[in-house]
Short mmCIF file of C-alpha atoms in Angstrom, two decimals:
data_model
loop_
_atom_site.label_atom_id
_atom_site.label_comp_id
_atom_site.label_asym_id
_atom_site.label_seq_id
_atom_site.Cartn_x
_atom_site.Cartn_y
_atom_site.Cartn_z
CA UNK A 184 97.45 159.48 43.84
CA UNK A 185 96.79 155.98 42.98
CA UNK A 186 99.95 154.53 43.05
CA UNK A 187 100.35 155.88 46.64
CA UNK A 188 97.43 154.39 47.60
CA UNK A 189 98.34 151.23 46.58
CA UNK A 190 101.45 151.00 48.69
CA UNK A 191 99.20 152.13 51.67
CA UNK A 192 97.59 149.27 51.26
CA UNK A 193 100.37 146.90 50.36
CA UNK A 194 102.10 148.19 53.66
CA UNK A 195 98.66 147.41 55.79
CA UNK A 196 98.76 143.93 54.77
CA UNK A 197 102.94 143.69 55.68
CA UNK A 198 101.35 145.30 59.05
CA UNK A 199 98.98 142.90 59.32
CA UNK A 200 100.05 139.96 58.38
CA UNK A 201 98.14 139.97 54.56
CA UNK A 202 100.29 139.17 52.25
CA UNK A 203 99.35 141.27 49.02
CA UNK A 204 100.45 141.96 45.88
CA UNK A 205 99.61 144.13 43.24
CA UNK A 206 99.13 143.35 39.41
CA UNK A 207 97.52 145.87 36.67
CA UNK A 208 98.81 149.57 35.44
CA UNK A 209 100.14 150.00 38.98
CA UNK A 210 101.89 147.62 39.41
CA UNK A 211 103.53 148.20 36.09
CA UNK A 212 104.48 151.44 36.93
CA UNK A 213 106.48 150.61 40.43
CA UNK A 214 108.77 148.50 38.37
CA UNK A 215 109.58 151.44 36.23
CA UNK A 216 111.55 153.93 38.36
CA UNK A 217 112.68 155.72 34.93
CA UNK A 218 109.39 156.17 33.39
CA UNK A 219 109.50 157.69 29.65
CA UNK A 220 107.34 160.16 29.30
CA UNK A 221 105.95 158.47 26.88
CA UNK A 222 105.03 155.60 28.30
CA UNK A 223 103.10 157.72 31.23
CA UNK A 224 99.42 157.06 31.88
CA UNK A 225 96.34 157.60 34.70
CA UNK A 226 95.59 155.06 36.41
CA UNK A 227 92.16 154.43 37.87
CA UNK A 228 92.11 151.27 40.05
CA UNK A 229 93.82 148.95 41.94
CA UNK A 230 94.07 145.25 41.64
CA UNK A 231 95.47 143.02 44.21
CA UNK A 232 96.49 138.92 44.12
CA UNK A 233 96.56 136.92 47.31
CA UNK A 234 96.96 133.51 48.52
CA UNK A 235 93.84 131.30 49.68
CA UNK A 236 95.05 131.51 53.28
CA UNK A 237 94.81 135.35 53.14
CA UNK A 238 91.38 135.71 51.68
CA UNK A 239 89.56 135.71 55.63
CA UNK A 240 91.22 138.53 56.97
CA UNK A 241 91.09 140.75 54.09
CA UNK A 242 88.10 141.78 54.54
CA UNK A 243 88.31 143.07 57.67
CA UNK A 244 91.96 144.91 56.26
CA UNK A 245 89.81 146.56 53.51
CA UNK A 246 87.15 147.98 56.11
CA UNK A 247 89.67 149.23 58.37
CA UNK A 248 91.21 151.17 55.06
CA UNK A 249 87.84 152.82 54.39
CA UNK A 250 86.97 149.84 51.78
CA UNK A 251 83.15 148.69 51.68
CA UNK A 252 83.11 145.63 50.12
CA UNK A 253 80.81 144.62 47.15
CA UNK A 254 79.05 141.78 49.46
CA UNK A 255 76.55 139.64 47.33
CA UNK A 256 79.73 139.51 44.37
CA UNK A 257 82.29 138.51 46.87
CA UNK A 258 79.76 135.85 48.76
CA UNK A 259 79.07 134.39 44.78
CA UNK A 260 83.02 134.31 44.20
CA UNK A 261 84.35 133.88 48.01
CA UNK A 262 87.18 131.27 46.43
CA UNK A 263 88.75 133.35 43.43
CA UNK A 264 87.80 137.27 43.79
CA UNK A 265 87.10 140.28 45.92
CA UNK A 266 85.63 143.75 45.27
CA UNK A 267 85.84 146.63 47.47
CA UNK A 268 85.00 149.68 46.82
CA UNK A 269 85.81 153.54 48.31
CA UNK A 270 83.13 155.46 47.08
CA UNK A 271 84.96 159.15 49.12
CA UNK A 272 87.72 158.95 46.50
CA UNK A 273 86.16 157.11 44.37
CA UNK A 274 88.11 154.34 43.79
CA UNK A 275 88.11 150.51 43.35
CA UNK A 276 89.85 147.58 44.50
CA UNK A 277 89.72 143.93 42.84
CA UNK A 278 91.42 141.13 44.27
CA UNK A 279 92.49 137.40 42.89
CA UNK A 280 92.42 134.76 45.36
CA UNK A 281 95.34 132.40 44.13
CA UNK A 282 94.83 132.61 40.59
CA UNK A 283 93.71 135.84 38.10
CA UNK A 284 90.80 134.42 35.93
CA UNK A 285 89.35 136.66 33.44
CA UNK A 286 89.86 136.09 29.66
CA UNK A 287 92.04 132.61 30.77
CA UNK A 288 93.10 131.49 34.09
CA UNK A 289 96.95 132.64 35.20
CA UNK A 290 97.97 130.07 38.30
CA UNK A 291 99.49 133.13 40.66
CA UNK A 292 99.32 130.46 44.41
CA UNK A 293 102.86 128.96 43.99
CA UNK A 294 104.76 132.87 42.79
CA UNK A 295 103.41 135.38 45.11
CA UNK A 296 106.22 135.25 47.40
CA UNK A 297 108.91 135.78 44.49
CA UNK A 298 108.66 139.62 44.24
CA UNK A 299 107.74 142.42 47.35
CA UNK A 300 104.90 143.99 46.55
CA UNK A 301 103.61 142.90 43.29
CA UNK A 302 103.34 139.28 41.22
CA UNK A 303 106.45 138.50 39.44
CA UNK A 304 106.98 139.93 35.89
CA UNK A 305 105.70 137.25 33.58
CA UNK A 306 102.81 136.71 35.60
CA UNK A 307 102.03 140.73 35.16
CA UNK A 308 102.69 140.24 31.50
CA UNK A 309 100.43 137.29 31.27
CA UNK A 310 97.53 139.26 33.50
CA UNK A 311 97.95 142.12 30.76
CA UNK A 312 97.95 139.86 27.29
CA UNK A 313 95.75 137.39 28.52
CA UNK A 314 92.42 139.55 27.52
CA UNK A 315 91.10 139.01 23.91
CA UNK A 316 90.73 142.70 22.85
CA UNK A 317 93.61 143.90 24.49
CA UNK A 318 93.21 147.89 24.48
CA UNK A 319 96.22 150.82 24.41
CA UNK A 320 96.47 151.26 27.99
CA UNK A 321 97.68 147.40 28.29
CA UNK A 322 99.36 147.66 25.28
CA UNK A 323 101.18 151.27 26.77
CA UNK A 324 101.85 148.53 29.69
CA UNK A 325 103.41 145.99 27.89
CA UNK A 326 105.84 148.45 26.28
CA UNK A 327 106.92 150.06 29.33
CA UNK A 328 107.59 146.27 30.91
CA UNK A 329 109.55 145.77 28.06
CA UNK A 330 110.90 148.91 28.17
CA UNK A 331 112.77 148.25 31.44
CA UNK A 332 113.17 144.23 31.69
CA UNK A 333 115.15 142.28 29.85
CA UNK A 334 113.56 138.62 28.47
CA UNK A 335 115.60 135.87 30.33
CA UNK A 336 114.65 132.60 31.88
CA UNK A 337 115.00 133.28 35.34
CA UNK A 338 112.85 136.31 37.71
CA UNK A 339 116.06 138.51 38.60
CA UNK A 340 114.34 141.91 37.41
CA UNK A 341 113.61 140.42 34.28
CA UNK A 342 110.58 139.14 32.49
CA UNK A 343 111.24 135.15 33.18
CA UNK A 344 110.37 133.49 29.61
CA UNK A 345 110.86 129.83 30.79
CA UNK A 346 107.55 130.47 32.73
CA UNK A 347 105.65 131.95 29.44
CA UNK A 348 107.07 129.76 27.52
CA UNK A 349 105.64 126.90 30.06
CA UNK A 350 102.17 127.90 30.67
CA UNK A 351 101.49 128.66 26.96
CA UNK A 352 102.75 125.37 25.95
CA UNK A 353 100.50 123.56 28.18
CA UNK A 354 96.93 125.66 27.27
CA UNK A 355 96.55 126.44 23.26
CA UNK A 356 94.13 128.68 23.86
CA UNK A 357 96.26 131.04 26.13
CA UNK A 358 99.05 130.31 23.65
CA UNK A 359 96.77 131.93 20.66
CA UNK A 360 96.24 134.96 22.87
CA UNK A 361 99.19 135.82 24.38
CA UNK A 362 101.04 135.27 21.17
CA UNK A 363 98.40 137.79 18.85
CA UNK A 364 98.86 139.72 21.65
CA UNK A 365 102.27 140.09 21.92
CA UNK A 366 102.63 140.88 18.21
CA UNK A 367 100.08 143.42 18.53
CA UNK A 368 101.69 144.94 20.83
CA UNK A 369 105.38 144.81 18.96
CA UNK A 370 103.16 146.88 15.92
CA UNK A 371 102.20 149.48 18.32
CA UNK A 372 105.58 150.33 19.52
CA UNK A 373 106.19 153.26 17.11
CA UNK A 374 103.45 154.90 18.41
CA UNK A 375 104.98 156.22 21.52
CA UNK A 376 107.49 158.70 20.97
CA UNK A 377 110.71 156.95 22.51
CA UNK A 378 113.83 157.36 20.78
CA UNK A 379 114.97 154.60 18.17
CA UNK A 380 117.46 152.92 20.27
CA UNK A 381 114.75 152.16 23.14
CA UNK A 382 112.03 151.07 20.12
CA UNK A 383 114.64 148.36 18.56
CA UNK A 384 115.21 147.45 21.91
CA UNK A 385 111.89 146.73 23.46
CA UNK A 386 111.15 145.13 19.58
CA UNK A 387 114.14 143.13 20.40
CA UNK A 388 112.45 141.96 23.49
CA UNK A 389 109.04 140.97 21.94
CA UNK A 390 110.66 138.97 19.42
CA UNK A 391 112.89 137.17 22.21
CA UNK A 392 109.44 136.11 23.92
CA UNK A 393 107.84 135.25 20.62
CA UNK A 394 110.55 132.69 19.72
CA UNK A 395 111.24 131.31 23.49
CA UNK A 396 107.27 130.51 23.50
CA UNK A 397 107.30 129.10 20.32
CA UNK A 398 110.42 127.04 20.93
CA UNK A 399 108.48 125.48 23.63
CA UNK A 400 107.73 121.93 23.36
CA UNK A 401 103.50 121.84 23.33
CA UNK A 402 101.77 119.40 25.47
CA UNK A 403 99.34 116.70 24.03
CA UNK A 404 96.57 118.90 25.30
CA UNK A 405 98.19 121.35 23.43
CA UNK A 406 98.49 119.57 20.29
CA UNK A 407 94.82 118.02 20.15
CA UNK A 408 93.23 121.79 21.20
CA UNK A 409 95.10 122.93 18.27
CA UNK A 410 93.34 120.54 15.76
CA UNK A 411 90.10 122.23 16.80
CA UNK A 412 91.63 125.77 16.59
CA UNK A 413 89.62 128.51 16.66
CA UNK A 414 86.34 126.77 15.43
CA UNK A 415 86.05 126.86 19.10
CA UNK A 416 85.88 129.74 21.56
CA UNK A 417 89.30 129.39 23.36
CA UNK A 418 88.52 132.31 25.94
CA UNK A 419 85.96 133.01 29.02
CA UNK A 420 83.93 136.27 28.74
CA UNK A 421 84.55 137.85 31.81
CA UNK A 422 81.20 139.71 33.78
CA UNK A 423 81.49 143.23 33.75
CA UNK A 424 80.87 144.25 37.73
CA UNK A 425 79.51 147.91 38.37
CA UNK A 426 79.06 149.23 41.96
#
């Protein structure tokens, strides 16, 4: 099982001295102890954030847990990613080096010792809503963290809104996605069948987020991006990496 697997690994890295911490559908799923049925889902890889000074031993961590790494991608991207790969159970393993970068950039280098085991809630929000065509497994995602965590502006077991709120205020163009996002998500709610008190609730949630962002005050970056709007691509295209 996947999930297993990632906690082998997370617990190799506390052995070793690699700090590690896992994002994505995993991740996700060890914060939600009661999982509606629902709300359940396969997951098919892992994905890993670590800090800069734990990028040289990881390798070596990965080998030793029957890992070959993907060498001429991880020489191009040494500073901000990892692949590995275990082709006997056919599984993969990507790892962000201080920050996750794919549709926009989410700083991860100051938060990864907040939480044991994975990044802190908003942070796994952000990694979900940041990509442009956000598809139902991250939407399934986003319902089941908001399903179980309640919006506040601290990281006590909730999903910490002050640090949304923050990020999006400073970057327009993460800003326009993670707020389309998030009300794409809200629309999508009804259809998982959870019962009506747990769909006003989590709708209750996205709303809370929608408001705190907006009631951000937006940077003068900010504020000039959003002259140019979307006239302008406001998002990377990530590379797609096969084996």
């Amino acid at each position: 099982m996947i999930v297993a697997e990632g906690e082998r690994l997370l617990a190799l890295g506390e052995a070793t001295g690699v700090d590690m911490r896992l994002l994505g559908g995993v991740a996700v799923r060890l914060h939600a102890p009661q999982l509606p049925p629902a709300l359940a889902r396969e997951y098919k890889d892992l994905d890993f954030a670590i800090g800069k000074r734990h990028a040289a031993p990881l390798d070596q961590l990965m080998r030793d847990a029957g890992y070959a790494p993907h060498v001429s991608f991880n020489a191009m991207h040494a500073r901000e990613r990892a692949l590995f790969f275990d082709d006997q159970h056919g599984r993969q393993v990507d790892v962000f080096i201080d920050s996750f970068r794919m549709c926009h950039a989410i700083p991860l280098s100051d938060r990864l010792g907040l939480e044991r085991g994975t990044v802190p809630l908003a942070e796994l929000l952000l990694t979900k809503l940041q990509i442009i065509e956000v598809n139902e497994k991250d939407i399934r995602d986003t319902v089941l963290l908001l399903h179980g965590h309640p919006i506040e502006d601290h990281d006590d077991d909730a999903v910490n809104a002050a640090r949304i709120a923050e990020l999006c205020a400073s970057d327009w163009g993460l800003w326009r996605t993670i707020t389309a996002n998030l009300q794409r998500c809200r629309e999508h709610i009804g259809d998982y069948d959870l019962d009506d008190a747990d769909s006003e609730r989590i709708a209750a949630r996205f709303d809370q987020l929608l408001e705190r962002v907006e009631a951000e005050p937006k940077s003068r970056g900010w504020k000039l991006r959003a002259r140019v709007g979307e006239r302008k691509r406001w998002y990377d295209l990530p590379e797609e990496v096969g084996h």
